[in-house]
CSV table of C-alpha atoms in Angstrom, one decimal:
chain,number,residue,atom,x,y,z
I,1,UNK,CA,2.1,-14.7,1.8
I,2,UNK,CA,5.2,-14.6,3.2
I,3,UNK,CA,6.9,-18.1,2.8
I,4,UNK,CA,8.7,-18.5,6.2
I,5,UNK,CA,12.5,-18.7,6.9
I,6,UNK,CA,13.8,-21.7,4.8
I,7,UNK,CA,10.0,-23.1,3.7
I,8,UNK,CA,11.3,-23.1,0.1
I,9,UNK,CA,13.6,-25.6,-1.4
I,10,UNK,CA,17.7,-24.1,-2.6
I,11,UNK,CA,16.5,-23.9,-6.0
I,12,UNK,CA,13.1,-23.2,-6.2
I,13,UNK,CA,14.7,-20.0,-3.7
I,14,UNK,CA,17.5,-19.0,-5.8
I,15,UNK,CA,16.0,-19.4,-8.3
I,16,UNK,CA,13.5,-16.6,-7.9
I,17,UNK,CA,15.8,-14.9,-6.8
I,18,UNK,CA,18.2,-14.2,-10.3
I,19,UNK,CA,14.0,-13.3,-10.8
I,20,UNK,CA,13.2,-10.5,-9.0
I,21,UNK,CA,16.8,-9.2,-8.4
I,22,UNK,CA,17.2,-7.7,-12.5
I,23,UNK,CA,13.8,-6.1,-11.3
I,24,UNK,CA,14.6,-5.1,-7.1
I,25,UNK,CA,17.9,-3.1,-9.4
I,26,UNK,CA,16.8,-1.4,-12.9
I,27,UNK,CA,13.5,0.0,-9.1
I,28,UNK,CA,16.4,1.3,-7.4
I,29,UNK,CA,18.2,3.1,-10.4
I,30,UNK,CA,14.4,4.5,-12.0
I,31,UNK,CA,13.5,5.7,-7.7
I,32,UNK,CA,17.1,7.9,-8.2
I,33,UNK,CA,16.1,9.4,-10.8
I,34,UNK,CA,12.6,10.1,-10.1
I,35,UNK,CA,14.5,12.1,-6.8
I,36,UNK,CA,17.5,13.7,-9.1
I,37,UNK,CA,14.4,14.8,-11.4
I,38,UNK,CA,12.1,15.9,-8.6
I,39,UNK,CA,12.6,16.3,-5.4
I,40,UNK,CA,9.6,17.3,-4.4
I,41,UNK,CA,8.1,14.3,-5.3
I,42,UNK,CA,10.5,12.5,-2.3
I,43,UNK,CA,7.4,13.7,0.8
I,44,UNK,CA,5.7,11.3,-1.1
I,45,UNK,CA,7.5,9.1,-2.7
I,46,UNK,CA,8.4,8.5,1.6
I,47,UNK,CA,4.0,8.0,1.6
I,48,UNK,CA,3.8,5.8,-0.7
I,49,UNK,CA,6.4,3.2,1.5
I,50,UNK,CA,4.4,4.2,3.9
I,51,UNK,CA,1.0,3.0,3.3
I,52,UNK,CA,2.7,0.7,2.5
I,53,UNK,CA,4.3,-0.5,5.7
I,54,UNK,CA,0.8,0.5,7.2
I,55,UNK,CA,-1.2,-2.4,6.0
I,56,UNK,CA,1.6,-5.0,5.3
I,57,UNK,CA,1.7,-4.8,9.6
I,58,UNK,CA,-1.9,-5.0,8.8
I,59,UNK,CA,-3.1,-9.1,10.2
I,60,UNK,CA,-7.2,-9.0,9.3
I,61,UNK,CA,-9.7,-11.5,9.7
I,62,UNK,CA,-11.4,-13.7,6.8
I,63,UNK,CA,-14.6,-14.6,5.8
I,64,UNK,CA,-12.6,-18.3,5.2
I,65,UNK,CA,-11.5,-17.9,9.1
I,66,UNK,CA,-8.4,-17.1,9.4
I,67,UNK,CA,-6.3,-13.7,8.9
I,68,UNK,CA,-3.5,-12.9,6.4
I,69,UNK,CA,-2.6,-8.2,6.0
I,70,UNK,CA,-3.6,-6.0,2.8
I,71,UNK,CA,-0.2,-5.1,-0.1
I,72,UNK,CA,-0.3,-1.0,-0.4
I,73,UNK,CA,1.1,-1.6,-2.9
I,74,UNK,CA,-1.1,0.0,-5.6
I,75,UNK,CA,-0.7,2.8,-4.8
I,76,UNK,CA,2.6,3.2,-5.6
I,77,UNK,CA,2.8,1.8,-8.3
I,78,UNK,CA,-0.2,4.4,-9.4
I,79,UNK,CA,1.6,6.9,-8.4
I,80,UNK,CA,5.1,6.2,-8.8
I,81,UNK,CA,4.6,3.9,-11.9
I,82,UNK,CA,5.7,-0.3,-10.9
I,83,UNK,CA,10.0,-0.6,-10.7
I,84,UNK,CA,10.1,2.2,-8.1
I,85,UNK,CA,7.3,-0.3,-6.0
I,86,UNK,CA,9.5,-2.4,-6.2
I,87,UNK,CA,12.5,-1.1,-3.9
I,88,UNK,CA,10.0,0.6,-1.2
I,89,UNK,CA,8.1,-3.0,-1.2
I,90,UNK,CA,11.5,-4.9,-0.9
I,91,UNK,CA,12.7,-2.8,2.0
I,92,UNK,CA,9.6,-4.0,3.3
I,93,UNK,CA,10.3,-7.1,2.7
I,94,UNK,CA,13.1,-7.1,4.2
I,95,UNK,CA,12.2,-4.7,7.4
I,96,UNK,CA,10.1,-7.2,8.6
I,97,UNK,CA,12.4,-10.4,7.2
I,98,UNK,CA,15.5,-9.2,9.5
I,99,UNK,CA,13.0,-7.9,12.4
I,100,UNK,CA,9.7,-9.7,13.4
I,101,UNK,CA,11.3,-14.1,11.2
I,102,UNK,CA,8.2,-13.0,9.1
I,103,UNK,CA,9.7,-13.8,5.4
I,104,UNK,CA,13.1,-14.3,5.4
I,105,UNK,CA,16.1,-14.0,3.6
I,106,UNK,CA,16.5,-16.7,1.8
I,107,UNK,CA,12.8,-16.8,0.5
I,108,UNK,CA,13.4,-13.1,-0.6
I,109,UNK,CA,13.0,-13.7,-3.9
I,110,UNK,CA,10.2,-15.1,-3.9
I,111,UNK,CA,8.1,-12.4,-2.0
I,112,UNK,CA,9.3,-9.8,-3.4
I,113,UNK,CA,8.6,-11.4,-6.7
I,114,UNK,CA,5.0,-11.8,-5.5
I,115,UNK,CA,5.0,-8.5,-3.6
I,116,UNK,CA,7.0,-6.0,-5.5
I,117,UNK,CA,6.8,-7.2,-9.0
I,118,UNK,CA,4.5,-9.0,-9.7
I,119,UNK,CA,2.2,-6.9,-7.6
I,120,UNK,CA,2.8,-3.9,-8.8
I,121,UNK,CA,2.4,-4.8,-12.5
I,122,UNK,CA,-0.1,-6.6,-12.5
I,123,UNK,CA,-2.1,-3.2,-11.0
I,124,UNK,CA,-0.8,-0.8,-12.1
I,125,UNK,CA,-2.0,-2.6,-15.2
I,126,UNK,CA,-5.2,-3.1,-14.8
I,127,UNK,CA,-5.1,0.7,-13.7
I,128,UNK,CA,-4.1,1.6,-16.7
I,129,UNK,CA,-5.8,-0.4,-19.1
I,130,UNK,CA,-9.2,1.2,-16.8
I,131,UNK,CA,-8.4,4.2,-17.4
I,132,UNK,CA,-7.6,4.7,-20.9
I,133,UNK,CA,-12.1,2.4,-22.0
I,134,UNK,CA,-12.3,6.1,-20.7
I,135,UNK,CA,-13.3,4.7,-15.7
I,136,UNK,CA,-13.8,7.3,-14.1
I,137,UNK,CA,-10.2,7.9,-11.3
I,138,UNK,CA,-11.2,6.3,-8.4
I,139,UNK,CA,-12.7,3.0,-10.1
I,140,UNK,CA,-9.7,2.8,-12.1
I,141,UNK,CA,-7.9,3.4,-8.6
I,142,UNK,CA,-10.3,0.5,-6.4
I,143,UNK,CA,-9.2,-1.9,-9.3
I,144,UNK,CA,-5.5,-0.9,-9.4
I,145,UNK,CA,-4.8,-1.8,-5.3
I,146,UNK,CA,-7.4,-5.0,-6.0
I,147,UNK,CA,-5.6,-6.7,-8.2
I,148,UNK,CA,-1.6,-6.1,-6.6
I,149,UNK,CA,-2.9,-7.3,-4.2
I,150,UNK,CA,-5.0,-10.6,-5.2
I,151,UNK,CA,-2.3,-11.0,-7.3
I,152,UNK,CA,0.6,-11.1,-4.7
I,153,UNK,CA,-1.2,-13.8,-2.8
I,154,UNK,CA,-2.3,-16.0,-6.8
I,155,UNK,CA,1.9,-16.3,-7.2
I,156,UNK,CA,2.3,-17.0,-3.8
I,157,UNK,CA,0.3,-19.9,-4.2
I,158,UNK,CA,1.7,-20.5,-7.5
I,159,UNK,CA,5.4,-20.4,-5.6
I,160,UNK,CA,4.5,-22.4,-3.0
I,161,UNK,CA,2.3,-25.4,-5.4
I,162,UNK,CA,5.9,-25.8,-7.2
I,163,UNK,CA,7.8,-26.1,-4.3
I,164,UNK,CA,5.7,-28.9,-2.9
I,165,UNK,CA,3.1,-30.1,-5.6
I,166,UNK,CA,0.4,-31.7,-3.9
I,167,UNK,CA,1.6,-36.1,-3.4
I,168,UNK,CA,-1.3,-37.4,-4.5
I,169,UNK,CA,-3.1,-34.6,-7.0
I,170,UNK,CA,0.6,-33.2,-7.6
I,171,UNK,CA,0.8,-29.3,-9.0
I,172,UNK,CA,-2.8,-28.9,-9.2
I,173,UNK,CA,-4.1,-30.1,-6.3
I,174,UNK,CA,-1.1,-28.5,-4.8
I,175,UNK,CA,-2.7,-24.7,-6.4
I,176,UNK,CA,-5.8,-26.0,-5.4
I,177,UNK,CA,-4.8,-25.9,-1.7
I,178,UNK,CA,-2.4,-23.2,-1.0
I,179,UNK,CA,-4.8,-20.7,-2.8
I,180,UNK,CA,-6.8,-22.1,-1.2
I,181,UNK,CA,-5.4,-20.5,2.5
I,182,UNK,CA,-4.4,-18.0,0.6
I,183,UNK,CA,-6.5,-16.4,-2.5
I,184,UNK,CA,-10.1,-17.5,-0.8
I,185,UNK,CA,-9.2,-15.6,1.5
I,186,UNK,CA,-7.4,-12.4,0.8
I,187,UNK,CA,-10.8,-11.7,-1.6
I,188,UNK,CA,-12.5,-9.3,0.7
I,189,UNK,CA,-8.5,-7.9,2.2
I,190,UNK,CA,-8.2,-6.8,-1.5
I,191,UNK,CA,-11.5,-4.9,-1.0
I,192,UNK,CA,-10.2,-4.0,2.2
I,193,UNK,CA,-7.7,-2.0,0.2
I,194,UNK,CA,-8.8,-0.8,-3.3
I,195,UNK,CA,-11.4,0.8,-0.3
I,196,UNK,CA,-8.2,1.8,0.8
I,197,UNK,CA,-6.5,3.3,-0.8
I,198,UNK,CA,-9.5,5.4,-2.8
I,199,UNK,CA,-9.7,7.2,1.1
I,200,UNK,CA,-5.7,8.4,0.4
I,201,UNK,CA,-6.3,9.1,-3.6
I,202,UNK,CA,-8.7,11.5,-2.3
I,203,UNK,CA,-7.7,13.0,0.1
I,204,UNK,CA,-4.5,12.7,-2.7
I,205,UNK,CA,-6.2,14.8,-4.9
I,206,UNK,CA,-7.4,17.2,-1.7
I,207,UNK,CA,-4.3,17.4,-0.6
I,208,UNK,CA,-1.3,17.6,-3.4
I,209,UNK,CA,-3.5,17.7,-7.2
I,210,UNK,CA,0.3,20.2,-9.0
I,211,UNK,CA,2.2,16.7,-7.6
I,212,UNK,CA,-0.6,14.5,-9.6
I,213,UNK,CA,-0.7,15.8,-12.4
I,214,UNK,CA,2.6,16.0,-13.0
I,215,UNK,CA,2.8,11.7,-12.1
I,216,UNK,CA,0.1,12.0,-14.9
I,217,UNK,CA,-2.8,11.1,-12.2
I,218,UNK,CA,-5.2,13.6,-13.0
I,219,UNK,CA,-4.8,15.9,-16.0
I,220,UNK,CA,-2.7,18.7,-16.3
I,221,UNK,CA,-6.5,21.2,-16.5
I,222,UNK,CA,-7.1,19.9,-13.2
I,223,UNK,CA,-4.1,20.9,-11.7
I,224,UNK,CA,-3.8,24.3,-13.5
I,225,UNK,CA,-7.7,24.4,-12.1
I,226,UNK,CA,-6.0,22.8,-8.7
I,227,UNK,CA,-2.7,25.8,-8.7
I,228,UNK,CA,-5.7,28.8,-9.0
I,229,UNK,CA,-7.5,27.0,-6.0
I,230,UNK,CA,-3.6,25.5,-4.3
N,1,UNK,CA,-19.8,16.7,7.1
N,2,UNK,CA,-19.0,17.7,4.1
N,3,UNK,CA,-19.4,15.6,1.1
N,4,UNK,CA,-15.8,15.1,0.7
N,5,UNK,CA,-16.0,13.6,4.3
N,6,UNK,CA,-19.2,11.6,4.1
N,7,UNK,CA,-17.5,9.6,1.3
N,8,UNK,CA,-14.1,9.4,3.1
N,9,UNK,CA,-15.5,8.4,6.9
N,10,UNK,CA,-17.5,5.7,5.2
N,11,UNK,CA,-14.7,4.3,2.7
N,12,UNK,CA,-13.8,3.9,5.8
N,13,UNK,CA,-16.9,2.5,8.2
N,14,UNK,CA,-16.8,-0.4,4.7
N,15,UNK,CA,-13.5,-1.1,5.8
N,16,UNK,CA,-14.0,-1.5,9.4
N,17,UNK,CA,-16.6,-3.5,8.6
N,18,UNK,CA,-15.3,-6.1,6.1
N,19,UNK,CA,-12.7,-6.7,9.0
N,20,UNK,CA,-15.3,-7.7,11.9
N,21,UNK,CA,-18.3,-8.7,10.4
N,22,UNK,CA,-16.3,-12.3,9.9
N,23,UNK,CA,-15.1,-11.8,14.2
N,24,UNK,CA,-18.6,-11.2,14.9
N,25,UNK,CA,-20.0,-14.0,12.4
N,26,UNK,CA,-17.4,-16.7,13.8
N,27,UNK,CA,-16.2,-17.9,10.8
N,28,UNK,CA,-13.4,-19.1,12.5
N,29,UNK,CA,-15.6,-21.6,14.8
N,30,UNK,CA,-14.9,-24.5,14.3
N,31,UNK,CA,-11.6,-24.6,13.5
N,32,UNK,CA,-8.3,-26.1,15.4
N,33,UNK,CA,-6.9,-21.9,15.6
N,34,UNK,CA,-9.8,-19.0,14.8
N,35,UNK,CA,-8.6,-17.0,13.2
N,36,UNK,CA,-4.4,-17.9,13.1
N,37,UNK,CA,-2.4,-16.2,9.9
N,38,UNK,CA,-2.7,-17.9,6.5
N,39,UNK,CA,0.4,-17.5,6.3
N,40,UNK,CA,1.8,-20.3,9.4
N,41,UNK,CA,-1.5,-21.9,7.9
N,42,UNK,CA,0.3,-22.5,4.3
N,43,UNK,CA,4.0,-24.1,6.6
N,44,UNK,CA,1.0,-26.2,8.1
N,45,UNK,CA,0.0,-27.7,4.1
N,46,UNK,CA,3.9,-28.1,3.1
N,47,UNK,CA,3.8,-30.0,6.5
N,48,UNK,CA,1.2,-32.2,4.2
N,49,UNK,CA,2.7,-32.4,1.2
N,50,UNK,CA,5.7,-32.5,2.2
N,51,UNK,CA,6.8,-34.3,5.2
N,52,UNK,CA,10.3,-34.9,4.9
N,53,UNK,CA,10.4,-31.3,4.2
N,54,UNK,CA,13.2,-29.8,6.6
N,55,UNK,CA,13.5,-26.1,6.8
N,56,UNK,CA,17.3,-25.1,5.7
N,57,UNK,CA,17.6,-22.1,7.5
N,58,UNK,CA,16.4,-20.3,10.3
N,59,UNK,CA,15.6,-16.7,10.6
N,60,UNK,CA,18.6,-14.8,11.9
N,61,UNK,CA,16.8,-13.0,14.5
N,62,UNK,CA,13.5,-13.8,16.2
N,63,UNK,CA,10.6,-11.8,18.7
N,64,UNK,CA,11.4,-14.0,21.2
N,65,UNK,CA,7.3,-14.1,22.3
N,66,UNK,CA,4.3,-13.7,20.7
N,67,UNK,CA,4.1,-9.7,22.8
N,68,UNK,CA,7.6,-8.5,21.5
N,69,UNK,CA,6.3,-9.6,17.6
N,70,UNK,CA,3.2,-7.7,18.1
N,71,UNK,CA,5.3,-5.4,19.4
N,72,UNK,CA,7.9,-4.6,15.9
N,73,UNK,CA,4.2,-5.2,13.7
N,74,UNK,CA,2.5,-1.9,16.0
N,75,UNK,CA,5.3,-0.9,15.3
N,76,UNK,CA,6.1,-1.2,11.3
N,77,UNK,CA,2.1,0.0,11.1
N,78,UNK,CA,3.2,2.8,14.3
N,79,UNK,CA,6.3,4.3,11.9
N,80,UNK,CA,3.7,4.4,7.8
N,81,UNK,CA,0.5,6.1,9.7
N,82,UNK,CA,3.2,8.9,11.1
N,83,UNK,CA,5.1,9.2,8.4
N,84,UNK,CA,2.2,9.6,6.3
N,85,UNK,CA,-0.1,11.0,8.7
N,86,UNK,CA,2.9,13.6,8.3
N,87,UNK,CA,3.0,13.9,4.8
N,88,UNK,CA,-1.2,15.3,4.6
N,89,UNK,CA,-0.3,17.5,8.3
N,90,UNK,CA,2.8,19.3,6.2
N,91,UNK,CA,0.4,19.7,3.0
N,92,UNK,CA,-2.7,21.0,4.6
N,93,UNK,CA,-0.7,23.2,6.2
N,94,UNK,CA,1.3,24.5,2.9
N,95,UNK,CA,-1.6,25.2,1.3
N,96,UNK,CA,-3.6,27.2,4.0
N,97,UNK,CA,-0.6,29.3,4.3
N,98,UNK,CA,0.2,29.9,1.1
N,99,UNK,CA,-3.9,30.9,1.0
N,100,UNK,CA,-2.8,32.7,4.6
N,101,UNK,CA,1.2,33.9,2.9
N,102,UNK,CA,-2.1,35.1,-0.6
N,103,UNK,CA,-4.9,37.2,2.0
N,104,UNK,CA,-2.5,38.7,3.7
N,105,UNK,CA,-1.0,39.7,0.3
N,106,UNK,CA,-4.6,40.7,-1.5
N,107,UNK,CA,-5.0,42.4,1.7
N,108,UNK,CA,-1.3,44.9,1.7
N,109,UNK,CA,-2.5,45.2,-2.0
N,110,UNK,CA,-5.9,46.3,-1.8
N,111,UNK,CA,-5.3,48.6,1.7
N,112,UNK,CA,-2.3,50.5,-0.5
N,113,UNK,CA,-4.2,50.8,-3.0
N,114,UNK,CA,-7.0,51.9,-1.4
N,115,UNK,CA,-5.8,54.5,0.9
N,116,UNK,CA,-6.4,57.2,0.0
N,117,UNK,CA,-9.9,56.4,-1.1
N,118,UNK,CA,-10.7,55.7,3.0
N,119,UNK,CA,-9.0,58.4,4.3
N,120,UNK,CA,-11.5,60.4,1.6
N,121,UNK,CA,-14.6,58.0,3.5
N,122,UNK,CA,-13.2,58.7,6.7
N,123,UNK,CA,-13.5,62.3,6.7
N,124,UNK,CA,-16.4,62.4,4.5
N,125,UNK,CA,-17.8,60.6,6.7
N,126,UNK,CA,-18.6,61.4,10.4
N,127,UNK,CA,-20.0,65.3,7.9
N,128,UNK,CA,-22.1,63.5,6.1
N,129,UNK,CA,-23.2,61.5,8.6
N,130,UNK,CA,-22.9,64.9,10.7
N,131,UNK,CA,-25.2,66.8,8.2
């Protein structure tokens, strides 16, 4: 989903940067507040950022015969809410833009908007909606991560279609074209990301019950049960 | 293997299968460049839609070769994996330490209250068996 350096027209680059900036600024505030209020959460914050680091470095073959990578933003969004994930996602994208020439500074705003803003919010929204309708935790986690991943690539497709409409078929044709490259490729990868996020959440449920309860992922009753075991 | 571990292993197995199947089934065949990155394909598509478009900014730093690039990508994955395993290792160690401390405390407490009784048993024991 990394739009390469210089590959968005200036106006588009500026517009996406302006759109993404408030989310990141708000995220930095939320992150500082979280760390100040719960210094012990720093470790799990680091782990959530690390999950994004690992997943977005893995380019995995897909059914379309091309390769793409998951985003890893669903986990952090479910644990710490999307604003904090906006910061962790931005750090990952910045690392890739500066060291790997993957993505870029001029396209950072657009990439942040898809991977660190829309992805986490869409994933978190899905997760909350499913939880509220009584869906089991791990099923909700799976779909939360799945949606976070897939929606990111849908946004990238829209961003590119807006910037480069098809000469003949216009915006719709371009959407089909970029959607075919990004969104379709991404479906199996989003399934993988969902499964990996469930795996990490299962490990967290074993090792960090108290922390999950404080973050509201597990009900408080589970935590007292866990506290006896801990 | 506990049921928990089996489920975790199964999850990993499915993820691996999802990645390997497209390769095993040869889904990249017939393509100019099998299993190229979607990001690079998007650049090609941009060139088709807007042949006149020139990127107006170039990366400040570009890895000099594919090898260096893949090294940096592995570095990114290794950093992430390192922090993740540090987290889970630390948690596990802490939990074990707490359990041990609690078990130790329980032993101490048990020993403190049980000592007179244990002494009695010991005193009675041989006598009882001697009878």
